[in-house]
Amino acid sequence: MLFRSKYLKFPYGAFSSDQDQTTTANTATLMTLNTTDFSNGVSISSSKITVANAGMYNLQFSVQLESTDVAPQDVYIWLRQGNDGGTSADITGSTGIVGMPARKSAIDPFHAIYGWNYFLNMAANDYVQIYWSTTSANVTIQYYASSGTPTKPSTQSVVATLSFVSAPST
């Protein structure tokens, strides 16, 4: 018997942000996701990535960081999970630390893209959020418009995907 995969529709969502994102030094700040690129059973609202169905999910995200500071700085990125009942908590072990070098020159900031990958066990209507903080307000998350010579397309400031992997673990 031939397996016909064209009828499989696992939950997934692909989201991004076309906004520059700033914060105050040493302050927990929610990363903004304001664009739904693709979605089936996974949605965003107020930068909460919410699943309609329980299961094990794979969260992947990347962040376009920029530093105009004259000294090296740190950026902390972590996950918070919650449910429609209003409770949420930071996910233990999810914090990543990025060391940002000082800017290259007075007119040339340091910039780099960083990405993470996590498996999350989620109940129906659970959500996950991506938070960040930095040791300097001179470190930002940047959207870059398309630019020329050669012409390059725009760069989203944050990109996140959440994909169903399997039935809930027990």
PDB file of C-alpha atoms in Angstrom:
ATOM      1  CA  MET A   1       0.000   0.000   0.000  1.00  0.00           C
ATOM      2  CA  LEU A   2       1.330   3.410  -0.941  1.00  0.00           C
ATOM      3  CA  PHE A   3       1.541   5.961   1.887  1.00  0.00           C
ATOM      4  CA  ARG A   4       0.112   9.297   0.781  1.00  0.00           C
ATOM      5  CA  SER A   5       1.788  12.026   2.812  1.00  0.00           C
ATOM      6  CA  LYS A   6       0.014  14.834   0.990  1.00  0.00           C
ATOM      7  CA  TYR A   7      -2.902  14.409   3.417  1.00  0.00           C
ATOM      8  CA  LEU A   8      -0.833  14.941   6.570  1.00  0.00           C
ATOM      9  CA  LYS A   9      -1.354  18.325   8.205  1.00  0.00           C
ATOM     10  CA  PHE A  10       0.745  18.565  11.347  1.00  0.00           C
ATOM     11  CA  PRO A  11       0.466  21.792  13.378  1.00  0.00           C
ATOM     12  CA  TYR A  12       3.101  24.448  12.612  1.00  0.00           C
ATOM     13  CA  GLY A  13       3.637  28.169  12.683  1.00  0.00           C
ATOM     14  CA  ALA A  14       6.250  30.508  11.232  1.00  0.00           C
ATOM     15  CA  PHE A  15       6.376  34.047  12.616  1.00  0.00           C
ATOM     16  CA  SER A  16       8.638  37.077  12.406  1.00  0.00           C
ATOM     17  CA  SER A  17       9.049  40.739  13.273  1.00  0.00           C
ATOM     18  CA  ASP A  18       9.719  43.708  11.030  1.00  0.00           C
ATOM     19  CA  GLN A  19      10.378  46.058  13.948  1.00  0.00           C
ATOM     20  CA  ASP A  20      13.517  47.274  15.691  1.00  0.00           C
ATOM     21  CA  GLN A  21      13.403  46.205  19.335  1.00  0.00           C
ATOM     22  CA  THR A  22      14.988  48.030  22.246  1.00  0.00           C
ATOM     23  CA  THR A  23      15.116  47.603  26.003  1.00  0.00           C
ATOM     24  CA  THR A  24      16.408  49.217  29.149  1.00  0.00           C
ATOM     25  CA  ALA A  25      19.594  47.633  30.528  1.00  0.00           C
ATOM     26  CA  ASN A  26      18.994  44.619  32.795  1.00  0.00           C
ATOM     27  CA  THR A  27      15.245  44.505  32.130  1.00  0.00           C
ATOM     28  CA  ALA A  28      13.260  41.423  31.035  1.00  0.00           C
ATOM     29  CA  THR A  29      11.682  42.339  27.682  1.00  0.00           C
ATOM     30  CA  LEU A  30       9.340  40.299  25.499  1.00  0.00           C
ATOM     31  CA  MET A  31      10.526  39.882  21.897  1.00  0.00           C
ATOM     32  CA  THR A  32       7.962  41.160  19.418  1.00  0.00           C
ATOM     33  CA  LEU A  33       6.506  38.867  16.763  1.00  0.00           C
ATOM     34  CA  ASN A  34       4.086  40.799  14.556  1.00  0.00           C
ATOM     35  CA  THR A  35       3.897  38.812  11.306  1.00  0.00           C
ATOM     36  CA  THR A  36       2.411  35.386  10.602  1.00  0.00           C
ATOM     37  CA  ASP A  37       4.274  33.871   7.666  1.00  0.00           C
ATOM     38  CA  PHE A  38       2.617  30.409   7.764  1.00  0.00           C
ATOM     39  CA  SER A  39       0.244  28.814  10.257  1.00  0.00           C
ATOM     40  CA  ASN A  40      -1.758  25.644  10.862  1.00  0.00           C
ATOM     41  CA  GLY A  41      -2.936  25.091  14.433  1.00  0.00           C
ATOM     42  CA  VAL A  42      -0.275  27.468  15.842  1.00  0.00           C
ATOM     43  CA  SER A  43      -0.873  31.224  16.137  1.00  0.00           C
ATOM     44  CA  ILE A  44       0.512  34.433  17.634  1.00  0.00           C
ATOM     45  CA  SER A  45      -1.209  37.088  19.691  1.00  0.00           C
ATOM     46  CA  SER A  46       0.696  39.699  21.708  1.00  0.00           C
ATOM     47  CA  SER A  47       3.882  37.781  20.789  1.00  0.00           C
ATOM     48  CA  LYS A  48       2.546  34.622  22.465  1.00  0.00           C
ATOM     49  CA  ILE A  49       3.025  31.588  20.204  1.00  0.00           C
ATOM     50  CA  THR A  50      -0.028  29.443  21.048  1.00  0.00           C
ATOM     51  CA  VAL A  51      -0.792  25.835  20.105  1.00  0.00           C
ATOM     52  CA  ALA A  52      -4.313  24.510  19.535  1.00  0.00           C
ATOM     53  CA  ASN A  53      -3.271  20.872  20.072  1.00  0.00           C
ATOM     54  CA  ALA A  54      -1.269  19.166  22.805  1.00  0.00           C
ATOM     55  CA  GLY A  55       2.043  17.640  21.802  1.00  0.00           C
ATOM     56  CA  MET A  56       5.795  17.835  21.711  1.00  0.00           C
ATOM     57  CA  TYR A  57       6.865  20.868  19.649  1.00  0.00           C
ATOM     58  CA  ASN A  58      10.160  22.064  18.216  1.00  0.00           C
ATOM     59  CA  LEU A  59      10.745  25.803  18.697  1.00  0.00           C
ATOM     60  CA  GLN A  60      13.462  27.362  16.554  1.00  0.00           C
ATOM     61  CA  PHE A  61      14.229  31.054  16.522  1.00  0.00           C
ATOM     62  CA  SER A  62      16.849  33.540  15.437  1.00  0.00           C
ATOM     63  CA  VAL A  63      17.547  37.107  16.498  1.00  0.00           C
ATOM     64  CA  GLN A  64      19.409  39.852  14.597  1.00  0.00           C
ATOM     65  CA  LEU A  65      21.425  41.636  17.318  1.00  0.00           C
ATOM     66  CA  GLU A  66      23.285  44.925  16.947  1.00  0.00           C
ATOM     67  CA  SER A  67      25.633  46.702  19.358  1.00  0.00           C
ATOM     68  CA  THR A  68      26.663  50.340  19.103  1.00  0.00           C
ATOM     69  CA  ASP A  69      28.345  50.202  22.522  1.00  0.00           C
ATOM     70  CA  VAL A  70      32.065  50.969  22.872  1.00  0.00           C
ATOM     71  CA  ALA A  71      32.504  48.000  25.256  1.00  0.00           C
ATOM     72  CA  PRO A  72      31.541  44.311  25.055  1.00  0.00           C
ATOM     73  CA  GLN A  73      28.046  43.540  26.401  1.00  0.00           C
ATOM     74  CA  ASP A  74      25.987  40.452  27.241  1.00  0.00           C
ATOM     75  CA  VAL A  75      22.552  39.481  25.962  1.00  0.00           C
ATOM     76  CA  TYR A  76      20.399  36.915  27.775  1.00  0.00           C
ATOM     77  CA  ILE A  77      17.613  35.102  25.916  1.00  0.00           C
ATOM     78  CA  TRP A  78      15.140  32.708  27.537  1.00  0.00           C
ATOM     79  CA  LEU A  79      11.708  31.134  27.170  1.00  0.00           C
ATOM     80  CA  ARG A  80       8.510  31.511  29.186  1.00  0.00           C
ATOM     81  CA  GLN A  81       5.609  29.062  28.866  1.00  0.00           C
ATOM     82  CA  GLY A  82       2.017  29.636  29.936  1.00  0.00           C
ATOM     83  CA  ASN A  83      -1.580  28.646  29.374  1.00  0.00           C
ATOM     84  CA  ASP A  84      -4.937  30.249  28.741  1.00  0.00           C
ATOM     85  CA  GLY A  85      -5.634  30.171  32.500  1.00  0.00           C
ATOM     86  CA  GLY A  86      -3.209  33.054  32.866  1.00  0.00           C
ATOM     87  CA  THR A  87      -0.303  31.295  34.574  1.00  0.00           C
ATOM     88  CA  SER A  88       3.170  31.452  33.073  1.00  0.00           C
ATOM     89  CA  ALA A  89       6.699  30.660  34.189  1.00  0.00           C
ATOM     90  CA  ASP A  90      10.214  30.943  32.852  1.00  0.00           C
ATOM     91  CA  ILE A  91      11.462  27.592  31.522  1.00  0.00           C
ATOM     92  CA  THR A  92      14.307  26.351  33.696  1.00  0.00           C
ATOM     93  CA  GLY A  93      17.503  25.817  31.719  1.00  0.00           C
ATOM     94  CA  SER A  94      16.374  27.846  28.693  1.00  0.00           C
ATOM     95  CA  THR A  95      18.596  30.918  29.127  1.00  0.00           C
ATOM     96  CA  GLY A  96      21.303  31.443  26.553  1.00  0.00           C
ATOM     97  CA  ILE A  97      23.993  34.089  26.935  1.00  0.00           C
ATOM     98  CA  VAL A  98      25.469  35.907  23.938  1.00  0.00           C
ATOM     99  CA  GLY A  99      28.652  37.944  24.312  1.00  0.00           C
ATOM    100  CA  MET A 100      28.419  40.945  22.000  1.00  0.00           C
ATOM    101  CA  PRO A 101      31.741  42.549  21.027  1.00  0.00           C
ATOM    102  CA  ALA A 102      32.103  46.323  21.037  1.00  0.00           C
ATOM    103  CA  ARG A 103      31.092  48.196  17.889  1.00  0.00           C
ATOM    104  CA  LYS A 104      33.558  48.060  15.003  1.00  0.00           C
ATOM    105  CA  SER A 105      33.863  51.858  14.766  1.00  0.00           C
ATOM    106  CA  ALA A 106      31.917  55.011  15.587  1.00  0.00           C
ATOM    107  CA  ILE A 107      29.883  54.587  12.387  1.00  0.00           C
ATOM    108  CA  ASP A 108      29.874  50.778  12.111  1.00  0.00           C
ATOM    109  CA  PRO A 109      28.050  48.745  14.802  1.00  0.00           C
ATOM    110  CA  PHE A 110      28.745  45.096  15.513  1.00  0.00           C
ATOM    111  CA  HIS A 111      25.891  42.904  14.285  1.00  0.00           C
ATOM    112  CA  ALA A 112      25.269  39.166  14.203  1.00  0.00           C
ATOM    113  CA  ILE A 113      22.425  36.698  14.005  1.00  0.00           C
ATOM    114  CA  TYR A 114      22.015  34.063  16.721  1.00  0.00           C
ATOM    115  CA  GLY A 115      19.638  31.109  16.825  1.00  0.00           C
ATOM    116  CA  TRP A 116      18.332  28.495  19.240  1.00  0.00           C
ATOM    117  CA  ASN A 117      16.388  25.261  19.090  1.00  0.00           C
ATOM    118  CA  TYR A 118      14.210  23.762  21.887  1.00  0.00           C
ATOM    119  CA  PHE A 119      11.752  20.908  22.314  1.00  0.00           C
ATOM    120  CA  LEU A 120       8.697  21.859  24.383  1.00  0.00           C
ATOM    121  CA  ASN A 121       5.958  19.646  25.816  1.00  0.00           C
ATOM    122  CA  MET A 122       2.790  21.727  25.416  1.00  0.00           C
ATOM    123  CA  ALA A 123      -0.852  21.217  26.381  1.00  0.00           C
ATOM    124  CA  ALA A 124      -3.683  22.459  24.172  1.00  0.00           C
ATOM    125  CA  ASN A 125      -3.852  26.287  24.351  1.00  0.00           C
ATOM    126  CA  ASP A 126      -0.387  26.602  25.937  1.00  0.00           C
ATOM    127  CA  TYR A 127       1.849  29.369  24.660  1.00  0.00           C
ATOM    128  CA  VAL A 128       5.552  30.122  24.616  1.00  0.00           C
ATOM    129  CA  GLN A 129       7.207  33.555  24.614  1.00  0.00           C
ATOM    130  CA  ILE A 130      10.790  34.619  23.935  1.00  0.00           C
ATOM    131  CA  TYR A 131      12.337  37.096  26.383  1.00  0.00           C
ATOM    132  CA  TRP A 132      15.618  38.980  26.375  1.00  0.00           C
ATOM    133  CA  SER A 133      17.682  41.367  28.444  1.00  0.00           C
ATOM    134  CA  THR A 134      21.022  43.036  27.910  1.00  0.00           C
ATOM    135  CA  THR A 135      23.645  44.757  30.007  1.00  0.00           C
ATOM    136  CA  SER A 136      23.419  47.909  27.821  1.00  0.00           C
ATOM    137  CA  ALA A 137      20.587  49.776  26.113  1.00  0.00           C
ATOM    138  CA  ASN A 138      23.055  50.187  23.209  1.00  0.00           C
ATOM    139  CA  VAL A 139      22.370  46.565  22.240  1.00  0.00           C
ATOM    140  CA  THR A 140      19.203  46.195  20.162  1.00  0.00           C
ATOM    141  CA  ILE A 141      17.359  43.701  17.992  1.00  0.00           C
ATOM    142  CA  GLN A 142      17.324  45.130  14.477  1.00  0.00           C
ATOM    143  CA  TYR A 143      15.154  44.934  11.394  1.00  0.00           C
ATOM    144  CA  TYR A 144      17.167  45.839   8.298  1.00  0.00           C
ATOM    145  CA  ALA A 145      15.386  47.186   5.209  1.00  0.00           C
ATOM    146  CA  SER A 146      16.417  46.018   1.765  1.00  0.00           C
ATOM    147  CA  SER A 147      19.628  47.678   0.592  1.00  0.00           C
ATOM    148  CA  GLY A 148      21.696  48.063  -2.529  1.00  0.00           C
ATOM    149  CA  THR A 149      24.930  47.149  -4.290  1.00  0.00           C
ATOM    150  CA  PRO A 150      24.256  44.395  -4.611  1.00  0.00           C
ATOM    151  CA  THR A 151      20.563  44.640  -3.806  1.00  0.00           C
ATOM    152  CA  LYS A 152      19.779  42.551  -0.728  1.00  0.00           C
ATOM    153  CA  PRO A 153      16.322  41.745   0.685  1.00  0.00           C
ATOM    154  CA  SER A 154      15.235  42.908   4.125  1.00  0.00           C
ATOM    155  CA  THR A 155      16.188  41.101   7.348  1.00  0.00           C
ATOM    156  CA  GLN A 156      13.518  40.399   9.973  1.00  0.00           C
ATOM    157  CA  SER A 157      14.594  41.253  13.522  1.00  0.00           C
ATOM    158  CA  VAL A 158      13.215  37.995  14.962  1.00  0.00           C
ATOM    159  CA  VAL A 159      12.167  34.782  13.204  1.00  0.00           C
ATOM    160  CA  ALA A 160      10.465  31.928  15.090  1.00  0.00           C
ATOM    161  CA  THR A 161       8.962  28.614  14.017  1.00  0.00           C
ATOM    162  CA  LEU A 162       7.042  26.123  16.148  1.00  0.00           C
ATOM    163  CA  SER A 163       6.472  22.677  14.651  1.00  0.00           C
ATOM    164  CA  PHE A 164       4.617  19.625  15.976  1.00  0.00           C
ATOM    165  CA  VAL A 165       6.965  16.700  16.577  1.00  0.00           C
ATOM    166  CA  SER A 166       4.862  14.005  18.280  1.00  0.00           C
ATOM    167  CA  ALA A 167       1.944  13.238  20.569  1.00  0.00           C
ATOM    168  CA  PRO A 168       2.321  14.523  24.141  1.00  0.00           C
ATOM    169  CA  SER A 169       4.910  12.733  26.260  1.00  0.00           C
ATOM    170  CA  THR A 170       3.571  10.997  29.329  1.00  0.00           C
TER     171      THR A 170
END
